[in-house]
Amino acid sequence: MSDQSRRAVVLVSGGLDSATVLAIARAEGYACHALSVDYGQRHAAELEASRHVASALGAVEHRQVHVDLGGIAGSALTDHNIPVPEAEGQGIPVTYVPARNTIMLSIALGWAEVLGAQDIFVGVNAVDYSGYPDCRPAFIDAFERLANLATKAGVEGRAFHIRAPLIRMSKAEIITKGIELGVDYAQTVSCYQADQHGRACGRCDSCRLRAAGFAEAGVPDPTRYARKNDA
């Protein structure tokens, strides 16, 4: 049971990782205020998934904030003229969204200060991931320092903590943890080009990482695919 005096803001995208983080925060006794960001992502089905995830995992509140990152484009996830890659490549992929996690954490930080919450949970991972620079431990540490320098609460001694419990876990470990905590992964959407019904392509980087995680964990993959594939 959550303690209403012990609040946390949890970033919930609707994907596998953020669902697991919400379950972890709830298991730790936090009253979870779930936050999703509509940033113009092409896989908008994840936003519908976020509502189901937040409800199923007992968030006390779920809010969705709109930020038009499509206005600056620069990513296959926000610019439909840039195709989502379906083969493994080198370096940081075009699915990287410039400043996305910085912006999302900033919004979460603002809401946390309003709520009087000192903990912000985010599902970044630096093991089985696409190599995004804003998923690394160094980024999380730096943002926590910023949070405590840039806010009234931080200056007055009510320190913020950026919690990234998955950051050093493999995808299989994340899935195993989520299953233990009752996460229904059939409700989640991870695919970068999921259709309007939330069905996955099975070919993008996110789909490959997700499928490999279920296989390694020895757990049946509940992902709904748009068509048969070799993923």
PDB file of C-alpha atoms in Angstrom:
ATOM      1  CA  MET A   1       0.000   0.000   0.000  1.00  0.00           C
ATOM      2  CA  SER A   2       1.350   3.432  -0.937  1.00  0.00           C
ATOM      3  CA  ASP A   3       2.042   6.186   1.561  1.00  0.00           C
ATOM      4  CA  GLN A   4       0.317   9.351   0.332  1.00  0.00           C
ATOM      5  CA  SER A   5       2.912  11.435   2.193  1.00  0.00           C
ATOM      6  CA  ARG A   6       5.701   9.713   0.262  1.00  0.00           C
ATOM      7  CA  ARG A   7       5.102  10.881  -3.266  1.00  0.00           C
ATOM      8  CA  ALA A   8       7.071  10.228  -6.423  1.00  0.00           C
ATOM      9  CA  VAL A   9       6.751  11.356 -10.008  1.00  0.00           C
ATOM     10  CA  VAL A  10       7.234   8.437 -12.403  1.00  0.00           C
ATOM     11  CA  LEU A  11       7.828   8.988 -16.108  1.00  0.00           C
ATOM     12  CA  VAL A  12       5.611   6.463 -17.903  1.00  0.00           C
ATOM     13  CA  SER A  13       5.984   6.164 -21.658  1.00  0.00           C
ATOM     14  CA  GLY A  14       3.808   3.098 -22.061  1.00  0.00           C
ATOM     15  CA  GLY A  15       6.802   0.899 -22.835  1.00  0.00           C
ATOM     16  CA  LEU A  16       8.266  -2.128 -21.101  1.00  0.00           C
ATOM     17  CA  ASP A  17      10.903  -0.310 -19.068  1.00  0.00           C
ATOM     18  CA  SER A  18       8.736   2.473 -17.695  1.00  0.00           C
ATOM     19  CA  ALA A  19       6.007  -0.002 -16.714  1.00  0.00           C
ATOM     20  CA  THR A  20       8.592  -1.920 -14.701  1.00  0.00           C
ATOM     21  CA  VAL A  21       9.821   1.265 -13.035  1.00  0.00           C
ATOM     22  CA  LEU A  22       6.270   2.197 -12.027  1.00  0.00           C
ATOM     23  CA  ALA A  23       5.830  -1.257 -10.497  1.00  0.00           C
ATOM     24  CA  ILE A  24       9.117  -0.874  -8.599  1.00  0.00           C
ATOM     25  CA  ALA A  25       8.150   2.537  -7.239  1.00  0.00           C
ATOM     26  CA  ARG A  26       4.787   1.206  -6.100  1.00  0.00           C
ATOM     27  CA  ALA A  27       6.454  -1.810  -4.443  1.00  0.00           C
ATOM     28  CA  GLU A  28       8.699   0.595  -2.540  1.00  0.00           C
ATOM     29  CA  GLY A  29       5.601   2.227  -1.082  1.00  0.00           C
ATOM     30  CA  TYR A  30       5.464   5.438  -3.092  1.00  0.00           C
ATOM     31  CA  ALA A  31       2.253   7.179  -4.040  1.00  0.00           C
ATOM     32  CA  CYS A  32       3.033   7.353  -7.753  1.00  0.00           C
ATOM     33  CA  HIS A  33       2.089  10.314  -9.907  1.00  0.00           C
ATOM     34  CA  ALA A  34       2.550   9.048 -13.455  1.00  0.00           C
ATOM     35  CA  LEU A  35       3.650  11.479 -16.149  1.00  0.00           C
ATOM     36  CA  SER A  36       3.585  10.828 -19.895  1.00  0.00           C
ATOM     37  CA  VAL A  37       4.844  13.212 -22.559  1.00  0.00           C
ATOM     38  CA  ASP A  38       3.290  13.560 -25.986  1.00  0.00           C
ATOM     39  CA  TYR A  39       6.283  14.955 -27.834  1.00  0.00           C
ATOM     40  CA  GLY A  40       5.041  14.253 -31.354  1.00  0.00           C
ATOM     41  CA  GLN A  41       6.373  10.701 -31.459  1.00  0.00           C
ATOM     42  CA  ARG A  42       5.339   8.648 -34.473  1.00  0.00           C
ATOM     43  CA  HIS A  43       4.570   5.681 -32.184  1.00  0.00           C
ATOM     44  CA  ALA A  44       1.723   7.548 -30.495  1.00  0.00           C
ATOM     45  CA  ALA A  45       0.098   4.241 -29.549  1.00  0.00           C
ATOM     46  CA  GLU A  46       2.462   4.182 -26.578  1.00  0.00           C
ATOM     47  CA  LEU A  47       0.505   7.081 -25.068  1.00  0.00           C
ATOM     48  CA  GLU A  48      -2.681   5.014 -25.029  1.00  0.00           C
ATOM     49  CA  ALA A  49      -0.638   2.194 -23.499  1.00  0.00           C
ATOM     50  CA  SER A  50       0.630   4.554 -20.805  1.00  0.00           C
ATOM     51  CA  ARG A  51      -2.924   5.149 -19.614  1.00  0.00           C
ATOM     52  CA  HIS A  52      -3.564   1.420 -19.271  1.00  0.00           C
ATOM     53  CA  VAL A  53      -0.220   0.866 -17.530  1.00  0.00           C
ATOM     54  CA  ALA A  54      -0.731   3.716 -15.059  1.00  0.00           C
ATOM     55  CA  SER A  55      -4.193   2.453 -14.148  1.00  0.00           C
ATOM     56  CA  ALA A  56      -3.218  -1.212 -13.886  1.00  0.00           C
ATOM     57  CA  LEU A  57      -0.183  -0.511 -11.723  1.00  0.00           C
ATOM     58  CA  GLY A  58      -1.963   1.734  -9.257  1.00  0.00           C
ATOM     59  CA  ALA A  59      -0.783   5.248 -10.029  1.00  0.00           C
ATOM     60  CA  VAL A  60      -2.721   7.714  -7.894  1.00  0.00           C
ATOM     61  CA  GLU A  61      -2.771  10.139 -10.811  1.00  0.00           C
ATOM     62  CA  HIS A  62      -1.757  10.146 -14.461  1.00  0.00           C
ATOM     63  CA  ARG A  63      -1.079  13.282 -16.462  1.00  0.00           C
ATOM     64  CA  GLN A  64      -0.090  13.760 -20.073  1.00  0.00           C
ATOM     65  CA  VAL A  65       1.852  16.850 -21.130  1.00  0.00           C
ATOM     66  CA  HIS A  66       2.334  17.975 -24.728  1.00  0.00           C
ATOM     67  CA  VAL A  67       5.684  19.232 -26.025  1.00  0.00           C
ATOM     68  CA  ASP A  68       6.128  19.653 -29.775  1.00  0.00           C
ATOM     69  CA  LEU A  69       9.553  18.169 -30.444  1.00  0.00           C
ATOM     70  CA  GLY A  70       8.332  17.510 -33.966  1.00  0.00           C
ATOM     71  CA  GLY A  71       8.717  21.248 -34.441  1.00  0.00           C
ATOM     72  CA  ILE A  72      12.494  20.871 -34.324  1.00  0.00           C
ATOM     73  CA  ALA A  73      12.534  17.353 -35.841  1.00  0.00           C
ATOM     74  CA  GLY A  74      16.000  15.774 -36.074  1.00  0.00           C
ATOM     75  CA  SER A  75      14.864  12.244 -35.228  1.00  0.00           C
ATOM     76  CA  ALA A  76      13.186   9.341 -36.981  1.00  0.00           C
ATOM     77  CA  LEU A  77      10.708   9.314 -34.087  1.00  0.00           C
ATOM     78  CA  THR A  78       9.526  12.892 -34.703  1.00  0.00           C
ATOM     79  CA  ASP A  79      10.118  13.371 -38.446  1.00  0.00           C
ATOM     80  CA  HIS A  80       8.195  11.086 -40.804  1.00  0.00           C
ATOM     81  CA  ASN A  81      10.664  11.931 -43.573  1.00  0.00           C
ATOM     82  CA  ILE A  82      13.380  10.015 -41.690  1.00  0.00           C
ATOM     83  CA  PRO A  83      12.758   6.255 -41.847  1.00  0.00           C
ATOM     84  CA  VAL A  84      13.071   4.139 -38.708  1.00  0.00           C
ATOM     85  CA  PRO A  85      16.071   1.857 -39.311  1.00  0.00           C
ATOM     86  CA  GLU A  86      15.347  -1.858 -39.440  1.00  0.00           C
ATOM     87  CA  ALA A  87      18.939  -3.077 -39.424  1.00  0.00           C
ATOM     88  CA  GLU A  88      21.570  -2.730 -36.734  1.00  0.00           C
ATOM     89  CA  GLY A  89      23.920   0.177 -37.347  1.00  0.00           C
ATOM     90  CA  GLN A  90      26.937   1.857 -35.815  1.00  0.00           C
ATOM     91  CA  GLY A  91      26.963   4.815 -33.441  1.00  0.00           C
ATOM     92  CA  ILE A  92      23.981   6.688 -32.067  1.00  0.00           C
ATOM     93  CA  PRO A  93      20.956   5.829 -34.258  1.00  0.00           C
ATOM     94  CA  VAL A  94      18.596   8.289 -35.931  1.00  0.00           C
ATOM     95  CA  THR A  95      15.912   7.243 -33.429  1.00  0.00           C
ATOM     96  CA  TYR A  96      17.746   9.388 -30.854  1.00  0.00           C
ATOM     97  CA  VAL A  97      15.509  12.378 -30.038  1.00  0.00           C
ATOM     98  CA  PRO A  98      17.587  15.489 -29.265  1.00  0.00           C
ATOM     99  CA  ALA A  99      17.294  16.471 -25.585  1.00  0.00           C
ATOM    100  CA  ARG A 100      14.239  14.230 -25.029  1.00  0.00           C
ATOM    101  CA  ASN A 101      15.162  12.872 -21.600  1.00  0.00           C
ATOM    102  CA  THR A 102      16.420  16.272 -20.453  1.00  0.00           C
ATOM    103  CA  ILE A 103      13.077  17.818 -21.386  1.00  0.00           C
ATOM    104  CA  MET A 104      11.003  15.018 -19.865  1.00  0.00           C
ATOM    105  CA  LEU A 105      12.946  15.047 -16.615  1.00  0.00           C
ATOM    106  CA  SER A 106      12.630  18.836 -16.467  1.00  0.00           C
ATOM    107  CA  ILE A 107       8.845  18.586 -16.705  1.00  0.00           C
ATOM    108  CA  ALA A 108       8.843  15.818 -14.092  1.00  0.00           C
ATOM    109  CA  LEU A 109      11.040  17.972 -11.867  1.00  0.00           C
ATOM    110  CA  GLY A 110       8.632  20.897 -12.087  1.00  0.00           C
ATOM    111  CA  TRP A 111       5.664  18.701 -11.194  1.00  0.00           C
ATOM    112  CA  ALA A 112       7.595  17.048  -8.355  1.00  0.00           C
ATOM    113  CA  GLU A 113       8.349  20.456  -6.856  1.00  0.00           C
ATOM    114  CA  VAL A 114       4.663  21.392  -7.029  1.00  0.00           C
ATOM    115  CA  LEU A 115       3.654  18.092  -5.417  1.00  0.00           C
ATOM    116  CA  GLY A 116       6.309  18.247  -2.726  1.00  0.00           C
ATOM    117  CA  ALA A 117       7.770  14.992  -4.071  1.00  0.00           C
ATOM    118  CA  GLN A 118      11.516  14.482  -3.776  1.00  0.00           C
ATOM    119  CA  ASP A 119      11.848  11.337  -5.899  1.00  0.00           C
ATOM    120  CA  ILE A 120      11.583  11.129  -9.675  1.00  0.00           C
ATOM    121  CA  PHE A 121      11.658   7.701 -11.324  1.00  0.00           C
ATOM    122  CA  VAL A 122      12.761   7.178 -14.915  1.00  0.00           C
ATOM    123  CA  GLY A 123      13.214   3.967 -16.908  1.00  0.00           C
ATOM    124  CA  VAL A 124      16.531   4.685 -18.622  1.00  0.00           C
ATOM    125  CA  ASN A 125      18.824   1.716 -19.196  1.00  0.00           C
ATOM    126  CA  ALA A 126      22.505   1.595 -20.169  1.00  0.00           C
ATOM    127  CA  VAL A 127      22.897  -2.150 -20.785  1.00  0.00           C
ATOM    128  CA  ASP A 128      20.450  -3.405 -23.443  1.00  0.00           C
ATOM    129  CA  TYR A 129      19.721  -0.085 -25.133  1.00  0.00           C
ATOM    130  CA  SER A 130      20.321   1.838 -28.353  1.00  0.00           C
ATOM    131  CA  GLY A 131      23.304   3.865 -27.166  1.00  0.00           C
ATOM    132  CA  TYR A 132      21.478   7.118 -26.444  1.00  0.00           C
ATOM    133  CA  PRO A 133      23.692   9.530 -24.473  1.00  0.00           C
ATOM    134  CA  ASP A 134      20.817  10.564 -22.187  1.00  0.00           C
ATOM    135  CA  CYS A 135      20.408   7.008 -20.863  1.00  0.00           C
ATOM    136  CA  ARG A 136      23.822   6.862 -19.185  1.00  0.00           C
ATOM    137  CA  PRO A 137      24.530   7.019 -15.418  1.00  0.00           C
ATOM    138  CA  ALA A 138      26.609  10.176 -15.957  1.00  0.00           C
ATOM    139  CA  PHE A 139      23.560  11.954 -17.376  1.00  0.00           C
ATOM    140  CA  ILE A 140      21.327  10.911 -14.480  1.00  0.00           C
ATOM    141  CA  ASP A 141      23.930  12.061 -11.950  1.00  0.00           C
ATOM    142  CA  ALA A 142      24.346  15.389 -13.744  1.00  0.00           C
ATOM    143  CA  PHE A 143      20.593  15.987 -13.922  1.00  0.00           C
ATOM    144  CA  GLU A 144      20.219  15.292 -10.215  1.00  0.00           C
ATOM    145  CA  ARG A 145      22.844  17.932  -9.493  1.00  0.00           C
ATOM    146  CA  LEU A 146      21.030  20.359 -11.776  1.00  0.00           C
ATOM    147  CA  ALA A 147      17.697  19.610 -10.066  1.00  0.00           C
ATOM    148  CA  ASN A 148      19.105  20.591  -6.704  1.00  0.00           C
ATOM    149  CA  LEU A 149      20.753  23.741  -8.025  1.00  0.00           C
ATOM    150  CA  ALA A 150      17.888  25.024 -10.142  1.00  0.00           C
ATOM    151  CA  THR A 151      14.855  24.703  -7.838  1.00  0.00           C
ATOM    152  CA  LYS A 152      13.498  26.504  -4.784  1.00  0.00           C
ATOM    153  CA  ALA A 153      13.055  23.150  -3.051  1.00  0.00           C
ATOM    154  CA  GLY A 154      16.647  22.149  -3.741  1.00  0.00           C
ATOM    155  CA  VAL A 155      18.085  25.448  -2.544  1.00  0.00           C
ATOM    156  CA  GLU A 156      15.998  25.212   0.632  1.00  0.00           C
ATOM    157  CA  GLY A 157      17.360  21.750   1.398  1.00  0.00           C
ATOM    158  CA  ARG A 158      14.585  19.479   0.121  1.00  0.00           C
ATOM    159  CA  ALA A 159      16.865  17.459  -2.111  1.00  0.00           C
ATOM    160  CA  PHE A 160      15.602  15.719  -5.235  1.00  0.00           C
ATOM    161  CA  HIS A 161      16.650  12.192  -6.123  1.00  0.00           C
ATOM    162  CA  ILE A 162      16.546  10.952  -9.712  1.00  0.00           C
ATOM    163  CA  ARG A 163      15.848   7.249  -9.443  1.00  0.00           C
ATOM    164  CA  ALA A 164      16.864   5.027 -12.358  1.00  0.00           C
ATOM    165  CA  PRO A 165      16.510   1.495 -10.942  1.00  0.00           C
ATOM    166  CA  LEU A 166      16.922  -0.234 -14.329  1.00  0.00           C
ATOM    167  CA  ILE A 167      20.045   1.554 -15.466  1.00  0.00           C
ATOM    168  CA  ARG A 168      22.438  -1.360 -14.958  1.00  0.00           C
ATOM    169  CA  MET A 169      19.983  -4.210 -15.649  1.00  0.00           C
ATOM    170  CA  SER A 170      19.737  -6.311 -18.785  1.00  0.00           C
ATOM    171  CA  LYS A 171      16.413  -6.464 -20.609  1.00  0.00           C
ATOM    172  CA  ALA A 172      15.932 -10.028 -19.371  1.00  0.00           C
ATOM    173  CA  GLU A 173      16.532  -8.924 -15.768  1.00  0.00           C
ATOM    174  CA  ILE A 174      14.054  -6.079 -16.209  1.00  0.00           C
ATOM    175  CA  ILE A 175      11.391  -8.442 -17.535  1.00  0.00           C
ATOM    176  CA  THR A 176      11.996 -10.945 -14.738  1.00  0.00           C
ATOM    177  CA  LYS A 177      11.657  -8.180 -12.145  1.00  0.00           C
ATOM    178  CA  GLY A 178       8.465  -6.905 -13.741  1.00  0.00           C
ATOM    179  CA  ILE A 179       6.898 -10.355 -13.820  1.00  0.00           C
ATOM    180  CA  GLU A 180       7.666 -10.715 -10.098  1.00  0.00           C
ATOM    181  CA  LEU A 181       5.830  -7.428  -9.499  1.00  0.00           C
ATOM    182  CA  GLY A 182       2.808  -8.339 -11.606  1.00  0.00           C
ATOM    183  CA  VAL A 183       3.454  -6.240 -14.714  1.00  0.00           C
ATOM    184  CA  ASP A 184       1.290  -7.255 -17.676  1.00  0.00           C
ATOM    185  CA  TYR A 185       3.658  -6.626 -20.568  1.00  0.00           C
ATOM    186  CA  ALA A 186       0.866  -7.270 -23.066  1.00  0.00           C
ATOM    187  CA  GLN A 187      -0.360  -3.766 -22.174  1.00  0.00           C
ATOM    188  CA  THR A 188       2.935  -2.132 -23.113  1.00  0.00           C
ATOM    189  CA  VAL A 189       4.084  -0.760 -26.470  1.00  0.00           C
ATOM    190  CA  SER A 190       7.804  -0.522 -27.232  1.00  0.00           C
ATOM    191  CA  CYS A 191       7.934  -0.458 -31.038  1.00  0.00           C
ATOM    192  CA  TYR A 192       9.248   2.730 -32.658  1.00  0.00           C
ATOM    193  CA  GLN A 193       6.737   2.408 -35.484  1.00  0.00           C
ATOM    194  CA  ALA A 194       3.798   0.695 -33.829  1.00  0.00           C
ATOM    195  CA  ASP A 195       0.552   1.040 -35.760  1.00  0.00           C
ATOM    196  CA  GLN A 196      -2.523   2.825 -34.417  1.00  0.00           C
ATOM    197  CA  HIS A 197      -3.603  -0.361 -32.658  1.00  0.00           C
ATOM    198  CA  GLY A 198      -0.260  -0.678 -30.853  1.00  0.00           C
ATOM    199  CA  ARG A 199       0.916  -3.610 -32.950  1.00  0.00           C
ATOM    200  CA  ALA A 200       4.681  -3.866 -33.305  1.00  0.00           C
ATOM    201  CA  CYS A 201       6.737  -4.053 -36.488  1.00  0.00           C
ATOM    202  CA  GLY A 202       9.119  -6.651 -35.053  1.00  0.00           C
ATOM    203  CA  ARG A 203      12.039  -5.182 -37.005  1.00  0.00           C
ATOM    204  CA  CYS A 204      13.156  -1.942 -35.356  1.00  0.00           C
ATOM    205  CA  ASP A 205      15.883  -1.731 -32.710  1.00  0.00           C
ATOM    206  CA  SER A 206      13.383  -1.487 -29.863  1.00  0.00           C
ATOM    207  CA  CYS A 207      11.502  -4.572 -31.072  1.00  0.00           C
ATOM    208  CA  ARG A 208      14.727  -6.563 -31.371  1.00  0.00           C
ATOM    209  CA  LEU A 209      15.850  -5.659 -27.840  1.00  0.00           C
ATOM    210  CA  ARG A 210      12.414  -6.466 -26.432  1.00  0.00           C
ATOM    211  CA  ALA A 211      12.138  -9.850 -28.178  1.00  0.00           C
ATOM    212  CA  ALA A 212      15.659 -10.833 -27.140  1.00  0.00           C
ATOM    213  CA  GLY A 213      14.857  -9.896 -23.536  1.00  0.00           C
ATOM    214  CA  PHE A 214      11.806 -12.154 -23.383  1.00  0.00           C
ATOM    215  CA  ALA A 215      13.745 -14.980 -24.998  1.00  0.00           C
ATOM    216  CA  GLU A 216      16.645 -14.652 -22.550  1.00  0.00           C
ATOM    217  CA  ALA A 217      14.280 -14.411 -19.578  1.00  0.00           C
ATOM    218  CA  GLY A 218      12.473 -17.565 -20.729  1.00  0.00           C
ATOM    219  CA  VAL A 219       9.159 -15.731 -20.675  1.00  0.00           C
ATOM    220  CA  PRO A 220       6.559 -15.982 -23.483  1.00  0.00           C
ATOM    221  CA  ASP A 221       6.590 -12.775 -25.525  1.00  0.00           C
ATOM    222  CA  PRO A 222       3.104 -11.179 -25.315  1.00  0.00           C
ATOM    223  CA  THR A 223       3.881  -8.554 -27.977  1.00  0.00           C
ATOM    224  CA  ARG A 224       1.234  -8.124 -30.661  1.00  0.00           C
ATOM    225  CA  TYR A 225       2.804  -7.862 -34.109  1.00  0.00           C
ATOM    226  CA  ALA A 226       1.308  -6.227 -37.174  1.00  0.00           C
ATOM    227  CA  ARG A 227       2.413  -9.138 -39.321  1.00  0.00           C
ATOM    228  CA  LYS A 228       4.656 -12.184 -39.149  1.00  0.00           C
ATOM    229  CA  ASN A 229       8.342 -11.411 -39.062  1.00  0.00           C
ATOM    230  CA  ASP A 230      11.664 -12.957 -38.310  1.00  0.00           C
ATOM    231  CA  ALA A 231      12.292 -11.000 -35.099  1.00  0.00           C
TER     232      ALA A 231
END
